[in-house]
mmCIF file of C-alpha atoms in Angstrom:
data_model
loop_
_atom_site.group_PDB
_atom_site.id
_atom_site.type_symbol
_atom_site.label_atom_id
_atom_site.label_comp_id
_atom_site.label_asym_id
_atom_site.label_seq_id
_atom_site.Cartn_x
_atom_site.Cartn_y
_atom_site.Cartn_z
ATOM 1 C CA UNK A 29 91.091 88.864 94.700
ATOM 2 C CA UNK A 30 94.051 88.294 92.434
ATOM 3 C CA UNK A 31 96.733 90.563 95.108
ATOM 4 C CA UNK A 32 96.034 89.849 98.784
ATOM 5 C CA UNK A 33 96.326 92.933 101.205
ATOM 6 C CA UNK A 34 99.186 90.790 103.011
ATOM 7 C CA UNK A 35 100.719 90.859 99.479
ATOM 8 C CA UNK A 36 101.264 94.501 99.149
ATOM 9 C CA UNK A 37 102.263 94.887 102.907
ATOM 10 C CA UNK A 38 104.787 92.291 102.360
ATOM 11 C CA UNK A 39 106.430 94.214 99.291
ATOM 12 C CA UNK A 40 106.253 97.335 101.004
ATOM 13 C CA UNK A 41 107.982 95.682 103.862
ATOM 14 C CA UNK A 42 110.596 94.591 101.457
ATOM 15 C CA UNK A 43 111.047 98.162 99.704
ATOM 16 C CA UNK A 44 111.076 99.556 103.567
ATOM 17 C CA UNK A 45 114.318 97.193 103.680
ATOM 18 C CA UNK A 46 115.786 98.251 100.492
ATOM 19 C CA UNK A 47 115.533 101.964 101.624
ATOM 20 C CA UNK A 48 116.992 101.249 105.050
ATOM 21 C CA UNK A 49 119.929 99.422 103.520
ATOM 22 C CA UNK A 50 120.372 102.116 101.090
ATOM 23 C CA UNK A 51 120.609 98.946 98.116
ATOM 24 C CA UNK A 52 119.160 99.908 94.786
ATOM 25 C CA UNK A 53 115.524 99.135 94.797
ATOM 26 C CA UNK A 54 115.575 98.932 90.696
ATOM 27 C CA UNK A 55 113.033 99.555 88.248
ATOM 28 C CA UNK A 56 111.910 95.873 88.291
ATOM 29 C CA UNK A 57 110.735 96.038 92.113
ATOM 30 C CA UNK A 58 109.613 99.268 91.509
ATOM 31 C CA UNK A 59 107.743 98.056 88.770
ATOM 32 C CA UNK A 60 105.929 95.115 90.812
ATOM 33 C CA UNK A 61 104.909 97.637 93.727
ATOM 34 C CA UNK A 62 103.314 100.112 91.210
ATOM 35 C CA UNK A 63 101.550 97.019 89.721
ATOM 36 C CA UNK A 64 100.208 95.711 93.048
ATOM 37 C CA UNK A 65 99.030 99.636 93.799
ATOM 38 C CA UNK A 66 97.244 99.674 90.416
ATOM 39 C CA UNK A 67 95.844 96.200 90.724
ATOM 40 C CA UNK A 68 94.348 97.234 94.441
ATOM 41 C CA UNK A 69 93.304 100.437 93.399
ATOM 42 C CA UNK A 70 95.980 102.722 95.673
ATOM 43 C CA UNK A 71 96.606 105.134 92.721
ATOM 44 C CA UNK A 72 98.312 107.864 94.231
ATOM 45 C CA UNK A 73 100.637 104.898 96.582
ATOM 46 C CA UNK A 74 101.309 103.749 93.016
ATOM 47 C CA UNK A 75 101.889 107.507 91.591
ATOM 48 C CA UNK A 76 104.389 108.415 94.198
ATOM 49 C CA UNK A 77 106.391 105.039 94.303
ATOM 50 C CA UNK A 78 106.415 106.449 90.089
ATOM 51 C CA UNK A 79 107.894 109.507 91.516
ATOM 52 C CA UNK A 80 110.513 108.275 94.070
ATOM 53 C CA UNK A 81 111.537 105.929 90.993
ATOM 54 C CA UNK A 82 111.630 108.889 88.228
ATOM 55 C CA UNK A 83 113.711 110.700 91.113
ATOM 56 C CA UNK A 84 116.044 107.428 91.442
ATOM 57 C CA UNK A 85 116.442 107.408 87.246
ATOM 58 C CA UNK A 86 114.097 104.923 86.677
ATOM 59 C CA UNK A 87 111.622 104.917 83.965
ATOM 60 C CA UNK A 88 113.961 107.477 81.917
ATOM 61 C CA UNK A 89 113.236 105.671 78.467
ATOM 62 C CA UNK A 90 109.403 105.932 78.493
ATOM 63 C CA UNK A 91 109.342 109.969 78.113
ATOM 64 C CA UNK A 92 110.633 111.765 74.591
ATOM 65 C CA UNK A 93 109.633 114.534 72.330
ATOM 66 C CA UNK A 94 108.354 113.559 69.011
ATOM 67 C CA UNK A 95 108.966 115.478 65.775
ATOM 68 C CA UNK A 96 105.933 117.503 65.728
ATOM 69 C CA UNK A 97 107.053 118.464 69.123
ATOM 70 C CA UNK A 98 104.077 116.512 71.120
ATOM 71 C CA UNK A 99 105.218 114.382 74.073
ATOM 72 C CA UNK A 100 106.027 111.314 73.732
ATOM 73 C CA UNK A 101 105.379 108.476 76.696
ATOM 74 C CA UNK A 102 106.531 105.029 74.913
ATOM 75 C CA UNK A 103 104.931 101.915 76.649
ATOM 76 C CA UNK A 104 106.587 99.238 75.331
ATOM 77 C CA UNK A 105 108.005 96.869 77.685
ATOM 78 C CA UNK A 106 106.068 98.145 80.522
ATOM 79 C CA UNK A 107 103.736 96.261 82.541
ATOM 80 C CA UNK A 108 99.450 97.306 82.252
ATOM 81 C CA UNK A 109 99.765 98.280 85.709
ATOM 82 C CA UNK A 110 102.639 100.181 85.363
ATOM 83 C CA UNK A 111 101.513 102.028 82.384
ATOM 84 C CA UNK A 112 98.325 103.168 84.070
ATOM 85 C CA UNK A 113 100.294 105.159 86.573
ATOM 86 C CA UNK A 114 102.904 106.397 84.292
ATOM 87 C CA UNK A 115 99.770 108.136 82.002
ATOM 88 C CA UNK A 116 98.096 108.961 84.722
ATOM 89 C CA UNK A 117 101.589 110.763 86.100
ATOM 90 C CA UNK A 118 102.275 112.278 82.603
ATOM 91 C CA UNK A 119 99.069 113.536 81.977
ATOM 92 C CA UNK A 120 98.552 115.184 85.085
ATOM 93 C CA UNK A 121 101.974 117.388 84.755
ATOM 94 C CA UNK A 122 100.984 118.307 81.671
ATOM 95 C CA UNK A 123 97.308 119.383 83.108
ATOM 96 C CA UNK A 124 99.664 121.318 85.521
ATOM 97 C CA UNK A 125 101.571 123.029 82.865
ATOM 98 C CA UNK A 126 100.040 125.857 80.749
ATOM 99 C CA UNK A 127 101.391 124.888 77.344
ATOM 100 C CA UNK A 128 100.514 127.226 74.834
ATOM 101 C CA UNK A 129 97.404 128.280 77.385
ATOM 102 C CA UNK A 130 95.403 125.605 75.339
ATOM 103 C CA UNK A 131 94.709 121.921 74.425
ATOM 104 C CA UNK A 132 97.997 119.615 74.964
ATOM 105 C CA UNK A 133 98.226 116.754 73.028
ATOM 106 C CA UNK A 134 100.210 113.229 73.720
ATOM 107 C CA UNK A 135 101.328 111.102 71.843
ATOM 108 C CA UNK A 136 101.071 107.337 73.946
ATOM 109 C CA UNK A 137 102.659 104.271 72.288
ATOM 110 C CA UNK A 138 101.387 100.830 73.203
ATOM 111 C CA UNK A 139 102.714 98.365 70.359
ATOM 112 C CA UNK A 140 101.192 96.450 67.599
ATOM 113 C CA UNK A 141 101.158 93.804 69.650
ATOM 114 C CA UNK A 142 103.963 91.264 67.869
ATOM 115 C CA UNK A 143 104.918 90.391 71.500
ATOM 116 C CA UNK A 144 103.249 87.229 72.891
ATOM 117 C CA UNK A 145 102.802 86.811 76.554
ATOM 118 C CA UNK A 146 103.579 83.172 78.459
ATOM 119 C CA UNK A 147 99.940 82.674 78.168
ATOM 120 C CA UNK A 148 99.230 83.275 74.832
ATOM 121 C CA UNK A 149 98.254 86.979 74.674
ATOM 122 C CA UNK A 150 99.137 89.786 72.323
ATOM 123 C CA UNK A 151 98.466 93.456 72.410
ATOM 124 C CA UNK A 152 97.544 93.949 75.683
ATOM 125 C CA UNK A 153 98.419 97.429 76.112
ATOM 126 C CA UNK A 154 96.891 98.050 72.796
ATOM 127 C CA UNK A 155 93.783 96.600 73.919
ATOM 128 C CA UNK A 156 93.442 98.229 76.816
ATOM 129 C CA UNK A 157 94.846 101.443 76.922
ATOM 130 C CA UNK A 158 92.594 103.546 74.951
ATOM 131 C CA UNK A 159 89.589 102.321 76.954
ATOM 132 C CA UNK A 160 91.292 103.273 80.471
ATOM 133 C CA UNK A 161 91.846 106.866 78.572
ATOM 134 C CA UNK A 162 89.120 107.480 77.536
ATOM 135 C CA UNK A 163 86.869 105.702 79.928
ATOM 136 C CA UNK A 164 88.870 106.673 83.483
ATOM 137 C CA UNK A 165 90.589 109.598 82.762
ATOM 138 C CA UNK A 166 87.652 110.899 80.091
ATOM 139 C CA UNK A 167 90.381 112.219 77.543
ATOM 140 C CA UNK A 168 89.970 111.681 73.828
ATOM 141 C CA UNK A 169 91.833 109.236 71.796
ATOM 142 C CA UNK A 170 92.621 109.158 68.515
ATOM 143 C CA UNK A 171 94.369 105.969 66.543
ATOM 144 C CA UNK A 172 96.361 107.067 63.282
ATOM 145 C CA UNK A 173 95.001 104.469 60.754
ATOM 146 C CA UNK A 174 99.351 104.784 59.366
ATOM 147 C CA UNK A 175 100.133 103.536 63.093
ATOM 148 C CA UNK A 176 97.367 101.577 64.938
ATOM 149 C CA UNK A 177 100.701 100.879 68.040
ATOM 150 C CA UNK A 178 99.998 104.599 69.217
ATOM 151 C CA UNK A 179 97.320 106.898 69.997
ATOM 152 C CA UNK A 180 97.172 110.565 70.567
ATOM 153 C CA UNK A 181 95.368 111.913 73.276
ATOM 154 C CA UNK A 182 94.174 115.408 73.392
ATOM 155 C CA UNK A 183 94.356 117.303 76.970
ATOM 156 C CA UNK A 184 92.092 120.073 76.950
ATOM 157 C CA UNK A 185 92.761 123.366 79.008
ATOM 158 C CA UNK A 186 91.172 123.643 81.932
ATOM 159 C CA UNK A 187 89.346 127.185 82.403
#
């Protein structure tokens, strides 16, 4: 497997140190734990590390409101792993709410894809994240043709 089990104890044993020295854990080991959870499939480990780090301030930057007055969560600069849990967080408070007592819509942004990884890749999140949508969380996904680097993603109501 690409993360060992002894992997993600050790980082939780580091956070657990972190916490009990009170030291800023930062968005960056925050970021690596959420990862690890994705990568080992411990979702909701990985959604409420997201939490404790929305609660610290982390993560701000990746929520807004667009014009039209649709959500907003802005993946750029965020890690596959990482953006799994933050949709997966985002969309479930807005299942939660009852907006307009109807279908919710999101708009996610991924990139074009100008941004080339050490090992040669481009567009990762582009590549990927309308699949995990549509094919994990069974939500539909639209690409603008005028923007291919985002997707909106309609959240029906649940009766």
């Amino acid at each position: 497997p690409l993360v060992r089990d002894e992997d993600l104890s050790s980082c939780f044993f580091l956070l657990d140190g972190f916490r009990s020295l009170n030291a800023p854990i930062g968005e960056t080991l925050y970021g690596l734990l959420i990862s690890l959870c994705e990568s080992k499939g411990e979702n909701e480990k990985g959604l409420e590390l997201l939490r404790d780090a929305l609660a610290d301030g982390y993560f701000q930057n990746v929520f807004k409101v667009q014009e039209d007055d649709f959500p907003l969560l802005d993946l750029h600069c965020q890690t596959l792993g990482v953006s799994f849990t933050l949709i997966r967080h985002f969309i479930a408070e807005m299942s939660a709410s009852k907006i307009n007592g109807g279908a919710r819509r999101l708009w996610v942004v991924t990139g074009l894809g100008n941004h080339v990884l050490q090992d040669g890749r481009r567009g990762v999140l582009r590549e990927n994240i309308g699949g995990f949508i549509q094919e994990q969380l069974q939500y539909p996904v639209t690409v603008p043709t005028a923007n291919p680097g985002m997707m909106l993603v309609t959240i029906p109501h649940e009766s």
